[in-house]
Structures are given as C-alpha cells and as structure tokens.
C-alpha cells in the first residue's frame, strides 16, 4: 500500500483504538451508581447518578448554585458547605477560600465530584432559584440605549408561586443562539420590579457594543416573544439598620434602586432609613425615570433624589447638579447630608464608577465593609 | 541494533550519569516552575516517574508492533504524543477511582505531564538507541527517577536560596537558572562512567 494511505490510516486507527479504550475505561471507572444528596439536614433529598460534579448535578435537579464561569473553577462563586467527608480541598479550590471557609469545609460545587452519598448545606434561598418561562409583555425605550423589559411569568410558573426575590437581587436572562452566536448565553440583570409582584419581572438592559445578550435584547426581541429567566441570585439588598443609605447608580444601575424604592413605598419597609440616591448620566438623553423618582420623592419623606449630569448640552436646560457623580457625591456628603450619622453605601453601575465611588466614600470616613455593590 | 548495555546499568546510568534533566535539559519548564514548592515537587516527580515508565513500555510495544513493521517511522512523533496523551488521560481516571489520596497528590500534575518534553524525549531516545524491552523498562524507570531526584534537589536548594541575600535582579527564575547550571556541572562529573548506547 502507498505510504500516503498507510500513514493517516494508522494514525487514525491508533487514535480511534485509544479513544475507545478511554471511553470504555471512563464507563467502567466513573460509574459510581446512584448516590444520594442530602440538602440542609434532610430538607431535601436527591437521588442522582454519581460521577459528575456537584454543581452540574444540582442544576439538573433544578437547584441553581450561582456560578459566573459555568463550572470551570475560575470564579469561586459556587461555594457550598459540605457536611460529609469528600476528601481534602483540591488545589483548584484553595485560592478562593479563606481559613474559616476551609475549616468549615466550604467547597466549590464545580470541583466536588459525587462519588458517594453526600450531605451539603446551601442557603435556603437557592431553593427559590428556578428557571422561569416568561413572555415579553412590553419593551420601552428609556433612553437611546437602555430598554425596559417587562416580562410576564407563564401560568404554570405563577401557579407554582411565581418568583420570590428580595429587592436588589438579579436574574440571568437566557439568550438563545441567534445570527452568528452559536451557543445559548446568559447574562445577569438586576430586577427593577417590586418583589410583591411575583408574576412579573422587570429588567433594564443597556446596549453594550458587541455584547451578546444586550445586542439580542436590543435588536431581536419583540413583544410576545418567549424568553427564559433563571433567578433570583445575589446578596445585594437593603440592610435593615438605621444608617443613612447612600445609593449611587449610573445607567441601567437604576434597576435595583427602583425596586427598593417602590418596595419601600408599598410596605414602608426599613422605617429607620433615610435614603440619598445619586444618579449620574452624561447628558439629558442618558437620563430617565426623572418623573418617577420625583413622584417617589414626594411620597416618601425620607427619600432624596439627586440626579446629576456630567456633560449637559446647552439645549438640555439642566439646572440640577452638574459634574461627575463622584464629585457631586463628595460635595453632598460634605455639605448637604446630615452629619454624624453612620452611613452605608449601595452602588450599582460600571466597575469604573463603583471603584471611583468607593474611593470617595472611604475618603469621607465610610468603611469598606459598609459599602455594598454588584459589579456587572 | 540493540546496544550492549545491561538493563541494571542502564537504570543507574539514566538516574545519575545521563540524567534526563541535567544532561539533556528536558522537561525544564515544569522543573523551574514547580520546584519552588517542595511538596509539589515530590508529587510531580512521582507522577513523572509513573507516567514515564508506563508510556515508555506502551510506546515500545507500539514501536515494535505497529511503527516498525509498517515502516512509518516518520509518523512516530505524532503517534507517541497521542499515546502519551491517552495514557495520561486513562491514568488520571484510574487513580481517581483507585486512590483518591494519590489522585489528590498528583491531581493537577497529571495533565501537565502530557506536555512534558522529558517524556517524549525519553521515548525518542528509546527509539533512536533501539533498546529492547528490558532496557526500555529500566530506562523508563531510571529517567523518571532521575527527573524526580533532580527536581527534589533543586527544590531543596531553592528553599535555602529563598532566605539567602540574592541581588534583586536575580531573584526568582534568574538565580534558579544559575543554580541549575551549577547542578548540571556537578552532574557532568559523572559523565563517561557508564554508557547508555
């Protein structure tokens, strides 16, 4: 036979044989049979196939542990407490753990392989995380690049109790493959609707140039389309203390604060809190919800809204504060806000804005552990 | 033609006089990067020894029963690499099942070894020097053990160097490469005592 034929044939044949041996080994070696997962001391018991990682196995059982990297062990978000013995921590887990977490046997769900029965502890709120089927009820243009999506949960989801979330939490919007994008993609958006309405979800989506999901929302979505949403996630929320609440947002960072303020209006929650909300935009065409916020300011005595433009156009006829939101924040803390009261920072916006705000807040005597934010 | 070297001689030769790391400078990247930690060095050295021995024997079989009969020596690089990758993959699964403790010790090193040139290098020496089965086996064990010995020595030295007053510009890889140079010179002292081919 000609060597040009023998060569590829042998290489391909050898590779196939080795691949076959590997998959047979995998089948035999990685068969751990059925293992049971005990969650929160018997609250929930799952019987699952062993051999794969905890994160994925829980997801197939509709328990969604937060994970930004999708189980590649690079984000450290999927921490769960493991009560039974699953061996010592892997080198891939340790960079994301502090000493107390190691002591408490906190693990990364994406690195723990299910080999035998296991007992774990996860926040009760994870049971509320579900995949919801929703239909788009309305899409509003808030600015030239921010859309407000109003989603109605399917009847089945509403019958099952709807979405139970706290204001400040976020949901992952699932964009199916479209145009050149071959894979389904998820991105996180804070919910701007009130938690009392369990049948609807409102999201604010700003168009990010080149963004997969935001481009999909801005160019493909129409009223009546069905979309999937997974949630709620996140720990960003109002702390029930008497400290001054200093909120800073830009662009679609408005979302969690809209939810919080409407919630406070509806239920008079956190009665001891005085709320200062700084909202920054470049010019009038980036500004939205001004009227809604003014109405809220009228209805909630302890709420103060400070919108600021950094580069107002002459035709904007802007007579509010101007300058970078961080500078406006600085002046207000120094001159206009009540002095001597403890303060808490709540930030939502671009990473750059958040870092700049943290600097200003620290400079004005606020400690890092009292500054809360979601960076995405 | 099979060289006239006793397998036991070859074992010692490959550990000391023809150390794959310090005479041939193969497998340098993981040698330099992992040697800063004593425990990891031990794990990696052990993993290299096991993988080296097993891949060597399997590659010998593939060489004798597939490559040579079919006259496709020009493909041996590709075939050896495929064989190494597949064996490492299988070893990883087997160790995970049989001994989780050992898996933990070797865990992250096994995939690293797939691209360790010392393994491919030793296999190619085996082919060029046309070792027979017994020689291949001891050469595999010896080369692995030699690599293991070298990385343990280096990490022990680095532990001392870490607390020594090293000029700032030489800290880290700089002083490590110099150290390796000295080690290699020391090992040159053994050369010529035993022949490997």
Coordinates of C-alpha atoms in Angstrom, one line a residue:
Chain A
X1 CA 0.0 0.0 0.0
X2 CA 1.1 3.6 -0.6
X3 CA 2.7 5.2 2.4
X4 CA 0.4 8.2 1.9
X5 CA -2.5 5.9 2.7
X6 CA -0.8 3.8 5.4
X7 CA 0.2 6.9 7.5
X8 CA -3.1 8.6 8.0
X9 CA -4.8 5.2 8.3
X10 CA -2.5 4.0 11.1
X11 CA -2.7 7.3 13.0
X12 CA -6.5 7.4 12.7
X13 CA -6.8 3.8 13.6
X14 CA -4.5 4.1 16.6
X15 CA -6.3 7.2 17.8
X16 CA -9.7 5.5 17.5
X17 CA -8.5 2.5 19.4
X18 CA -7.1 4.7 22.2
X19 CA -10.2 6.8 22.3
X20 CA -12.3 3.6 22.5
X21 CA -10.2 2.3 25.4
X22 CA -10.5 5.7 27.1
X23 CA -14.3 5.8 26.8
X24 CA -14.6 2.2 28.0
X25 CA -12.4 2.9 31.0
X26 CA -14.4 6.0 31.6
X27 CA -17.7 4.0 31.6
X28 CA -16.3 1.4 34.0
X29 CA -14.2 3.5 36.2
X30 CA -16.5 6.5 36.5
X31 CA -19.6 4.5 37.3
X32 CA -20.4 5.4 40.9
X33 CA -24.0 4.2 40.6
X34 CA -26.7 6.2 42.3
X35 CA -25.7 8.5 45.2
X36 CA -27.9 10.5 47.5
X37 CA -27.5 14.2 48.1
X38 CA -28.9 15.4 51.4
X39 CA -29.5 19.1 51.5
X40 CA -29.8 21.1 54.7
X41 CA -30.2 18.3 57.1
X42 CA -32.9 16.3 55.2
X43 CA -34.9 19.3 54.0
X44 CA -34.4 17.9 50.5
X45 CA -33.1 14.6 49.4
X46 CA -32.0 13.8 45.9
X47 CA -31.1 10.5 44.3
X48 CA -28.7 11.3 41.4
X49 CA -26.2 9.5 39.2
X50 CA -22.7 9.8 40.6
X51 CA -19.6 10.6 38.7
X52 CA -20.1 14.2 37.8
X53 CA -19.6 17.4 39.7
X54 CA -21.9 18.7 42.3
X55 CA -22.7 22.0 40.5
X56 CA -24.0 20.4 37.3
X57 CA -25.8 17.6 39.1
X58 CA -27.7 20.1 41.3
X59 CA -28.5 22.1 38.2
X60 CA -30.1 19.1 36.5
X61 CA -32.2 18.8 39.7
X62 CA -33.2 22.5 39.3
X63 CA -31.1 23.8 42.1
X64 CA -29.1 26.6 40.6
X65 CA -26.0 27.5 42.7
X66 CA -24.7 30.8 41.4
X67 CA -21.8 30.4 39.0
X68 CA -20.4 33.1 36.8
X69 CA -17.8 30.9 35.0
X70 CA -20.1 28.0 34.3
X71 CA -18.2 25.4 36.3
X72 CA -14.7 26.0 35.1
X73 CA -13.4 26.8 38.6
X74 CA -12.3 30.3 37.8
X75 CA -14.9 32.5 39.6
X76 CA -15.2 30.9 43.0
X77 CA -18.9 31.8 43.2
X78 CA -20.4 28.3 43.6
X79 CA -19.4 27.8 47.3
X80 CA -21.4 25.3 49.3
X81 CA -20.8 23.8 52.7
X82 CA -20.2 20.1 52.6
X83 CA -21.0 18.2 55.8
X84 CA -19.9 14.8 54.9
X85 CA -16.4 13.7 54.1
X86 CA -15.4 14.3 50.4
X87 CA -11.7 14.4 51.0
X88 CA -9.4 17.4 51.5
X89 CA -9.6 20.6 49.5
X90 CA -8.3 20.5 45.9
X91 CA -5.5 22.9 44.9
X92 CA -8.1 24.3 42.4
X93 CA -10.4 25.3 45.3
X94 CA -7.9 26.8 47.8
X95 CA -7.3 30.1 46.1
X96 CA -11.0 31.0 46.6
X97 CA -11.2 30.0 50.3
X98 CA -10.2 31.8 53.5
X99 CA -9.1 29.9 56.6
X100 CA -12.6 29.9 58.1
X101 CA -14.1 28.5 55.0
X102 CA -11.5 25.8 54.8
X103 CA -12.2 25.0 58.4
X104 CA -16.0 24.8 57.8
X105 CA -15.4 22.6 54.8
X106 CA -16.8 25.1 52.3
X107 CA -16.2 23.8 48.8
X108 CA -16.6 24.8 45.2
X109 CA -19.6 22.9 43.9
X110 CA -17.9 22.7 40.4
X111 CA -14.9 20.9 41.8
X112 CA -16.5 18.4 44.1
X113 CA -17.1 15.1 42.3
X114 CA -20.0 13.0 43.5
X115 CA -18.6 9.6 44.4
X116 CA -20.7 8.6 47.4
X117 CA -23.6 9.8 49.4
X118 CA -23.1 13.4 50.4
X119 CA -24.6 15.9 52.8
X120 CA -24.5 19.6 51.9
X121 CA -25.8 22.9 53.3
X122 CA -26.9 25.7 50.9
X123 CA -28.7 28.9 51.6
X124 CA -32.4 28.3 51.8
X125 CA -32.9 31.0 49.1
X126 CA -31.3 28.7 46.5
X127 CA -34.5 26.6 46.6
X128 CA -36.3 29.7 45.2
X129 CA -33.9 29.8 42.2
X130 CA -35.7 28.4 39.3
X131 CA -35.8 28.6 35.6
X132 CA -38.9 30.6 34.6
X133 CA -40.6 30.7 31.2
X134 CA -41.7 34.2 30.5
X135 CA -43.4 36.2 27.7
X136 CA -42.5 39.8 26.9
X137 CA -45.3 42.0 27.8
X138 CA -43.7 45.3 26.9
X139 CA -40.4 46.8 25.8
X140 CA -39.9 50.5 26.5
X141 CA -37.1 52.7 25.3
X142 CA -35.9 54.6 28.4
X143 CA -33.0 56.2 26.6
X144 CA -31.5 55.7 23.2
X145 CA -29.5 52.7 24.6
X146 CA -31.5 51.5 27.6
X147 CA -34.6 49.3 27.3
X148 CA -37.0 48.4 30.0
X149 CA -38.2 44.8 29.6
X150 CA -41.4 43.8 31.3
X151 CA -41.8 40.0 31.4
X152 CA -44.9 38.0 32.5
X153 CA -44.2 34.6 34.0
X154 CA -46.0 31.7 32.4
X155 CA -49.2 30.5 34.1
X156 CA -47.6 27.3 35.3
X157 CA -44.8 29.4 37.0
X158 CA -47.3 31.7 38.6
X159 CA -49.4 28.8 39.8
X160 CA -46.2 27.4 41.4
X161 CA -45.8 30.6 43.4
X162 CA -44.0 32.8 40.9
X163 CA -40.6 34.4 41.6
X164 CA -39.8 35.0 45.2
X165 CA -37.0 37.6 45.5
X166 CA -35.6 40.4 47.6
X167 CA -35.1 43.8 46.1
X168 CA -31.5 44.1 44.8
X169 CA -31.3 40.6 43.6
X170 CA -30.6 39.8 40.0
X171 CA -31.8 37.3 37.4
X172 CA -30.0 35.7 34.5
X173 CA -31.5 36.3 31.1
X174 CA -31.0 33.4 28.7
X175 CA -30.4 34.4 25.1
X176 CA -30.8 31.5 22.7
X177 CA -28.4 31.1 19.8
X178 CA -29.0 33.8 17.1
X179 CA -27.3 35.1 14.0
X180 CA -23.6 34.3 14.4
X181 CA -23.8 33.3 18.0
X182 CA -23.9 29.5 18.2
X183 CA -24.4 29.0 21.9
X184 CA -27.1 29.9 24.3
X185 CA -25.7 32.7 26.5
X186 CA -26.7 34.0 30.0
X187 CA -26.2 37.4 31.5
X188 CA -27.1 38.9 34.8
X189 CA -29.5 41.8 35.2
X190 CA -30.8 43.3 38.4
X191 CA -34.6 43.2 38.7
X192 CA -36.3 46.6 38.9
X193 CA -39.8 45.3 39.6
X194 CA -41.2 45.2 43.1
X195 CA -40.8 41.9 45.0
X196 CA -44.5 42.0 45.8
X197 CA -45.4 41.3 42.2
X198 CA -44.4 37.6 41.9
X199 CA -45.8 37.2 38.4
X200 CA -43.7 39.7 36.6
X201 CA -40.0 40.6 36.2
X202 CA -38.8 43.9 35.0
X203 CA -35.2 44.3 33.7
X204 CA -33.3 47.3 32.5
X205 CA -30.9 46.4 29.7
X206 CA -28.3 48.8 28.3
X207 CA -26.9 48.1 24.9
X208 CA -23.2 47.2 25.3
X209 CA -21.4 47.4 22.0
X210 CA -20.6 43.9 21.0
X211 CA -22.5 42.4 23.9
X212 CA -24.1 39.1 23.0
X213 CA -27.2 39.3 25.2
X214 CA -27.7 43.1 25.1
X215 CA -27.5 43.1 21.3
X216 CA -30.0 40.3 21.3
X217 CA -32.4 42.3 23.5
X218 CA -32.0 45.4 21.5
X219 CA -32.2 44.0 18.0
X220 CA -34.1 40.7 18.2
X221 CA -36.7 40.8 21.0
X222 CA -40.3 41.7 20.3
X223 CA -43.4 41.9 22.4
X224 CA -44.9 38.4 22.8
X225 CA -41.6 36.6 22.5
X226 CA -40.9 33.8 25.0
X227 CA -37.7 34.1 27.0
X228 CA -36.1 32.1 29.8
X229 CA -35.0 33.7 33.0
X230 CA -33.1 32.0 35.9
X231 CA -33.1 33.5 39.3
X232 CA -33.1 35.1 41.8
X233 CA -29.5 35.4 42.7
X234 CA -27.3 37.7 44.7
X235 CA -26.9 39.2 48.1
X236 CA -27.1 42.9 47.2
X237 CA -30.0 44.2 49.2
X238 CA -31.0 46.8 51.8
X239 CA -29.6 46.1 55.3
X240 CA -32.1 46.7 58.0
X241 CA -30.2 49.3 60.1
X242 CA -30.7 52.9 60.9
X243 CA -27.7 54.1 59.0
X244 CA -28.0 56.6 56.2
X245 CA -28.4 54.8 52.9
X246 CA -26.2 56.4 50.2
X247 CA -27.1 55.0 46.8
X248 CA -25.1 55.7 43.7
X249 CA -26.0 54.5 40.2
X250 CA -25.4 55.2 36.6
X251 CA -27.3 54.0 33.5
X252 CA -29.1 50.7 33.9
X253 CA -27.7 50.6 37.5
X254 CA -31.0 52.3 38.3
X255 CA -32.7 48.9 38.4
X256 CA -32.2 47.6 42.0
X257 CA -32.9 51.1 43.4
X258 CA -36.2 51.4 41.5
X259 CA -37.1 48.0 43.0
X260 CA -36.1 49.0 46.5
X261 CA -37.8 52.4 46.4
X262 CA -41.1 51.0 45.1
X263 CA -40.9 48.3 47.8
X264 CA -40.3 51.0 50.5
X265 CA -43.3 52.9 49.1
X266 CA -45.6 49.9 49.2
X267 CA -44.6 48.5 52.5
X268 CA -42.9 51.3 54.4
X269 CA -40.0 48.8 54.9
X270 CA -36.9 49.9 56.8
X271 CA -38.6 52.8 58.6
X272 CA -35.4 54.0 60.2
X273 CA -33.6 54.6 57.0
X274 CA -33.0 57.9 55.3
X275 CA -32.2 57.4 51.6
X276 CA -30.0 59.5 49.4
X277 CA -29.9 58.4 45.8
X278 CA -27.4 59.9 43.4
X279 CA -28.0 59.1 39.8
X280 CA -25.4 60.1 37.2
X281 CA -25.7 60.5 33.5
X282 CA -23.7 62.2 30.8
X283 CA -26.5 64.5 29.3
X284 CA -30.2 64.7 29.2
X285 CA -30.5 61.9 26.6
X286 CA -29.0 59.4 29.1
X287 CA -31.3 60.4 31.8
X288 CA -34.5 58.5 32.6
X289 CA -37.2 57.9 35.2
X290 CA -36.8 61.6 36.4
X291 CA -40.5 62.0 36.8
X292 CA -41.0 58.6 38.6
X293 CA -38.2 59.4 41.0
X294 CA -39.7 62.9 41.7
X295 CA -43.0 61.3 42.5
X296 CA -41.4 58.8 44.8
X297 CA -39.6 61.7 46.5
X298 CA -42.9 63.4 47.1
X299 CA -44.4 60.2 48.5
X300 CA -41.5 59.1 50.7
X301 CA -40.4 61.8 53.1
X302 CA -37.1 60.3 53.9
X303 CA -36.0 59.8 50.3
X304 CA -33.8 62.4 48.5
X305 CA -33.1 62.0 44.8
X306 CA -30.0 63.7 43.3
X307 CA -29.7 63.4 39.5
X308 CA -26.6 64.8 38.1
X309 CA -25.3 65.4 34.5
X310 CA -21.6 65.3 33.8
X311 CA -21.7 66.9 30.4
X312 CA -25.1 68.7 29.9
X313 CA -25.8 70.1 26.4
X314 CA -27.0 73.7 26.2
X315 CA -30.4 72.5 24.9
X316 CA -30.8 70.3 27.9
X317 CA -31.8 73.3 30.0
X318 CA -30.4 71.5 33.0
X319 CA -30.5 73.3 36.3
X320 CA -29.6 70.4 38.6
X321 CA -26.2 69.5 39.8
X322 CA -23.5 69.1 37.2
X323 CA -20.2 67.2 37.3
X324 CA -19.1 63.6 37.7
X325 CA -21.4 61.7 40.0
X326 CA -18.4 61.1 42.4
X327 CA -17.8 64.8 42.7
X328 CA -21.5 65.5 43.3
X329 CA -21.5 62.7 45.9
X330 CA -18.4 64.2 47.6
X331 CA -20.0 67.7 47.9
X332 CA -23.3 66.4 49.2
X333 CA -21.7 64.2 51.9
X334 CA -19.6 67.2 52.9
X335 CA -22.2 70.0 52.7
X336 CA -25.7 68.8 52.3
X337 CA -26.3 65.5 54.1
X338 CA -26.9 65.0 57.8
X339 CA -23.7 64.8 59.7
X340 CA -22.5 62.4 62.3
X341 CA -24.8 59.5 61.4
X342 CA -23.4 56.1 60.3
X343 CA -23.6 55.7 56.5
X344 CA -24.0 52.6 54.2
X345 CA -23.0 52.7 50.6
X346 CA -25.1 51.0 47.9
X347 CA -23.5 51.1 44.4
X348 CA -24.7 49.8 41.1
X349 CA -23.1 50.7 37.8
X350 CA -20.0 50.2 35.8
X351 CA -16.9 48.8 37.6
X352 CA -15.1 52.1 37.0
X353 CA -17.9 54.1 38.6
X354 CA -18.0 51.7 41.5
X355 CA -14.3 51.9 42.2
X356 CA -14.4 55.7 42.0
X357 CA -17.3 55.8 44.4
X358 CA -15.6 53.5 46.9
X359 CA -12.7 55.9 46.9
X360 CA -14.9 58.9 47.6
X361 CA -16.8 57.1 50.2
X362 CA -13.7 55.8 52.0
X363 CA -12.3 59.3 51.9
X364 CA -15.4 60.5 53.7
X365 CA -15.0 58.0 56.5
X366 CA -17.1 55.1 55.3
X367 CA -15.6 51.7 55.8
X368 CA -15.3 49.1 53.0
X369 CA -17.5 46.6 54.8
X370 CA -20.4 49.0 54.8
X371 CA -20.2 49.6 51.1
X372 CA -22.3 47.1 49.1
X373 CA -22.3 46.6 45.3
X374 CA -22.9 44.3 42.4
X375 CA -20.3 44.7 39.7
X376 CA -21.6 43.6 36.4
Chain B
X1 CA 20.8 -2.7 16.7
X2 CA 20.2 -3.2 20.4
X3 CA 23.2 -1.7 22.4
X4 CA 25.1 -4.0 24.7
X5 CA 24.1 -2.4 28.0
X6 CA 22.9 -4.3 30.9
X7 CA 19.4 -3.1 32.0
X8 CA 20.5 -2.6 35.6
X9 CA 23.5 -0.5 34.3
X10 CA 21.0 1.5 32.2
X11 CA 18.9 2.1 35.3
X12 CA 21.8 3.7 37.2
X13 CA 23.0 5.5 34.1
X14 CA 19.7 7.1 33.4
X15 CA 19.4 8.3 37.0
X16 CA 22.9 9.6 37.5
X17 CA 25.3 9.8 34.6
X18 CA 22.8 10.6 31.9
X19 CA 20.2 12.4 33.9
X20 CA 17.4 13.4 31.5
X21 CA 17.1 16.8 33.1
X22 CA 20.7 17.8 34.0
X23 CA 22.4 16.2 31.0
X24 CA 19.7 16.6 28.3
X25 CA 17.9 19.6 29.7
X26 CA 14.5 18.1 29.0
X27 CA 11.3 19.0 31.0
X28 CA 12.7 22.3 32.0
X29 CA 9.5 24.3 32.2
X30 CA 7.8 22.4 35.0
X31 CA 11.2 21.8 36.6
X32 CA 11.7 25.5 37.1
X33 CA 8.1 26.5 37.8
X34 CA 7.1 23.7 40.2
X35 CA 10.4 23.4 42.1
X36 CA 9.7 26.4 44.2
X37 CA 7.5 24.2 46.4
X38 CA 9.0 21.1 48.0
X39 CA 5.7 19.1 48.4
X40 CA 4.6 19.8 44.8
X41 CA 8.0 18.8 43.5
X42 CA 7.6 15.5 45.2
X43 CA 4.2 14.9 43.7
X44 CA 5.2 16.0 40.2
X45 CA 8.4 13.9 40.3
X46 CA 6.4 10.8 41.4
X47 CA 3.8 11.4 38.6
X48 CA 6.6 11.8 36.0
X49 CA 8.2 8.5 37.1
X50 CA 4.9 6.6 36.9
X51 CA 3.9 8.1 33.6
X52 CA 7.4 7.8 32.1
X53 CA 7.6 4.1 32.9
X54 CA 4.1 3.2 31.6
X55 CA 4.2 5.3 28.5
X56 CA 7.7 4.1 27.7
X57 CA 6.6 0.4 27.8
X58 CA 3.5 1.1 25.8
X59 CA 5.4 3.2 23.2
X60 CA 8.0 0.4 22.9
X61 CA 5.1 -2.0 22.1
X62 CA 3.6 0.4 19.6
X63 CA 7.1 1.0 18.0
X64 CA 7.8 -2.7 17.7
X65 CA 4.4 -4.0 16.6
X66 CA 3.0 -1.1 14.6
X67 CA 5.5 1.6 13.6
X68 CA 8.4 -0.6 12.6
X69 CA 6.5 -3.4 10.8
X70 CA 4.6 -0.8 8.7
X71 CA 7.7 1.3 8.1
X72 CA 6.0 4.5 9.2
X73 CA 8.9 5.8 11.4
X74 CA 8.3 9.3 10.0
X75 CA 5.0 9.4 12.0
X76 CA 6.5 8.3 15.3
X77 CA 6.4 11.8 16.8
X78 CA 2.6 12.1 16.3
X79 CA 1.9 8.6 17.4
X80 CA 4.0 8.9 20.5
X81 CA 2.3 12.1 21.5
X82 CA -1.2 10.5 21.0
X83 CA -0.1 7.5 23.1
X84 CA 1.2 9.8 25.9
X85 CA -2.0 11.9 26.0
X86 CA -4.2 8.8 26.0
X87 CA -2.3 7.1 28.8
X88 CA -2.2 10.2 31.0
X89 CA -6.0 10.5 30.5
X90 CA -6.6 6.9 31.5
X91 CA -4.2 7.0 34.4
X92 CA -6.0 10.1 35.7
X93 CA -9.3 8.3 35.7
X94 CA -7.9 5.1 37.2
X95 CA -6.0 6.9 40.0
X96 CA -9.1 9.0 40.8
X97 CA -11.1 5.8 41.3
X98 CA -8.5 3.6 43.0
X99 CA -6.8 6.0 45.3
X100 CA -8.4 9.4 45.9
X101 CA -5.5 10.3 48.2
X102 CA -2.9 9.7 45.5
X103 CA -5.1 11.5 42.9
X104 CA -5.2 14.5 45.2
X105 CA -1.4 14.4 45.4
X106 CA -0.9 14.1 41.7
X107 CA -4.2 15.6 40.5
X108 CA -3.2 18.8 38.8
X109 CA 0.2 17.5 37.7
X110 CA -1.0 14.6 35.5
X111 CA -2.4 16.9 32.8
X112 CA 0.8 18.9 33.0
X113 CA 2.8 15.8 32.2
X114 CA 1.1 15.3 28.9
X115 CA 3.1 18.2 27.6
X116 CA 6.3 17.5 29.5
X117 CA 9.0 17.1 26.9
X118 CA 11.1 14.8 29.1
X119 CA 8.6 12.0 28.5
X120 CA 8.6 12.4 24.7
X121 CA 12.3 12.9 24.8
X122 CA 13.0 9.7 26.7
X123 CA 10.7 7.8 24.3
X124 CA 12.6 9.1 21.3
X125 CA 15.9 8.1 22.9
X126 CA 14.5 4.7 23.4
X127 CA 13.6 4.6 19.6
X128 CA 17.0 6.0 18.4
X129 CA 19.1 3.8 20.6
X130 CA 16.8 0.8 19.8
X131 CA 16.5 -0.6 23.3
X132 CA 15.0 -4.0 23.9
X133 CA 12.1 -4.5 26.3
X134 CA 14.1 -4.9 29.5
X135 CA 16.3 -1.9 28.6
X136 CA 13.2 0.2 27.8
X137 CA 11.7 -0.7 31.2
X138 CA 14.7 0.2 33.3
X139 CA 15.4 3.3 31.1
X140 CA 11.9 4.4 31.7
X141 CA 12.0 3.9 35.5
X142 CA 15.5 5.4 35.6
X143 CA 14.7 8.5 33.6
X144 CA 11.6 9.2 35.7
X145 CA 13.5 8.6 38.9
X146 CA 16.4 10.8 37.6
X147 CA 13.9 13.6 36.9
X148 CA 12.4 13.1 40.3
X149 CA 15.8 13.3 42.0
X150 CA 16.8 16.4 40.1
X151 CA 13.6 18.4 41.0
X152 CA 13.8 17.3 44.6
X153 CA 17.4 18.5 44.8
X154 CA 16.6 21.8 43.1
X155 CA 13.6 22.5 45.4
X156 CA 15.7 21.8 48.4
X157 CA 18.3 24.2 47.2
X158 CA 15.7 26.8 46.4
X159 CA 14.4 26.6 49.9
X160 CA 17.8 27.8 51.1
X161 CA 18.2 30.3 48.3
X162 CA 14.8 31.8 49.2
X163 CA 16.2 33.1 52.5
X164 CA 19.6 33.9 51.1
X165 CA 20.5 37.6 50.2
X166 CA 20.1 37.3 46.4
X167 CA 20.6 40.5 44.4
X168 CA 17.1 41.9 43.5
X169 CA 17.6 41.5 39.7
X170 CA 18.4 37.8 40.1
X171 CA 15.5 36.8 42.3
X172 CA 13.2 34.1 41.1
X173 CA 13.9 32.4 37.8
X174 CA 17.3 34.1 37.4
X175 CA 19.0 32.6 40.4
X176 CA 17.2 29.3 39.7
X177 CA 18.7 29.0 36.2
X178 CA 22.1 29.7 37.6
X179 CA 21.5 27.1 40.3
X180 CA 20.5 24.6 37.6
X181 CA 23.7 25.4 35.8
X182 CA 25.8 24.5 38.8
X183 CA 23.8 21.3 39.3
X184 CA 24.4 20.3 35.7
X185 CA 28.1 21.0 36.1
X186 CA 28.2 18.7 39.2
X187 CA 26.4 16.0 37.2
X188 CA 29.0 16.3 34.4
X189 CA 31.4 14.8 36.9
X190 CA 29.5 11.5 36.4
X191 CA 29.6 11.5 32.6
X192 CA 31.6 8.8 30.8
X193 CA 31.4 6.5 33.8
X194 CA 28.5 4.5 32.2
X195 CA 27.5 4.3 28.6
X196 CA 23.9 4.3 27.6
X197 CA 24.2 3.4 23.9

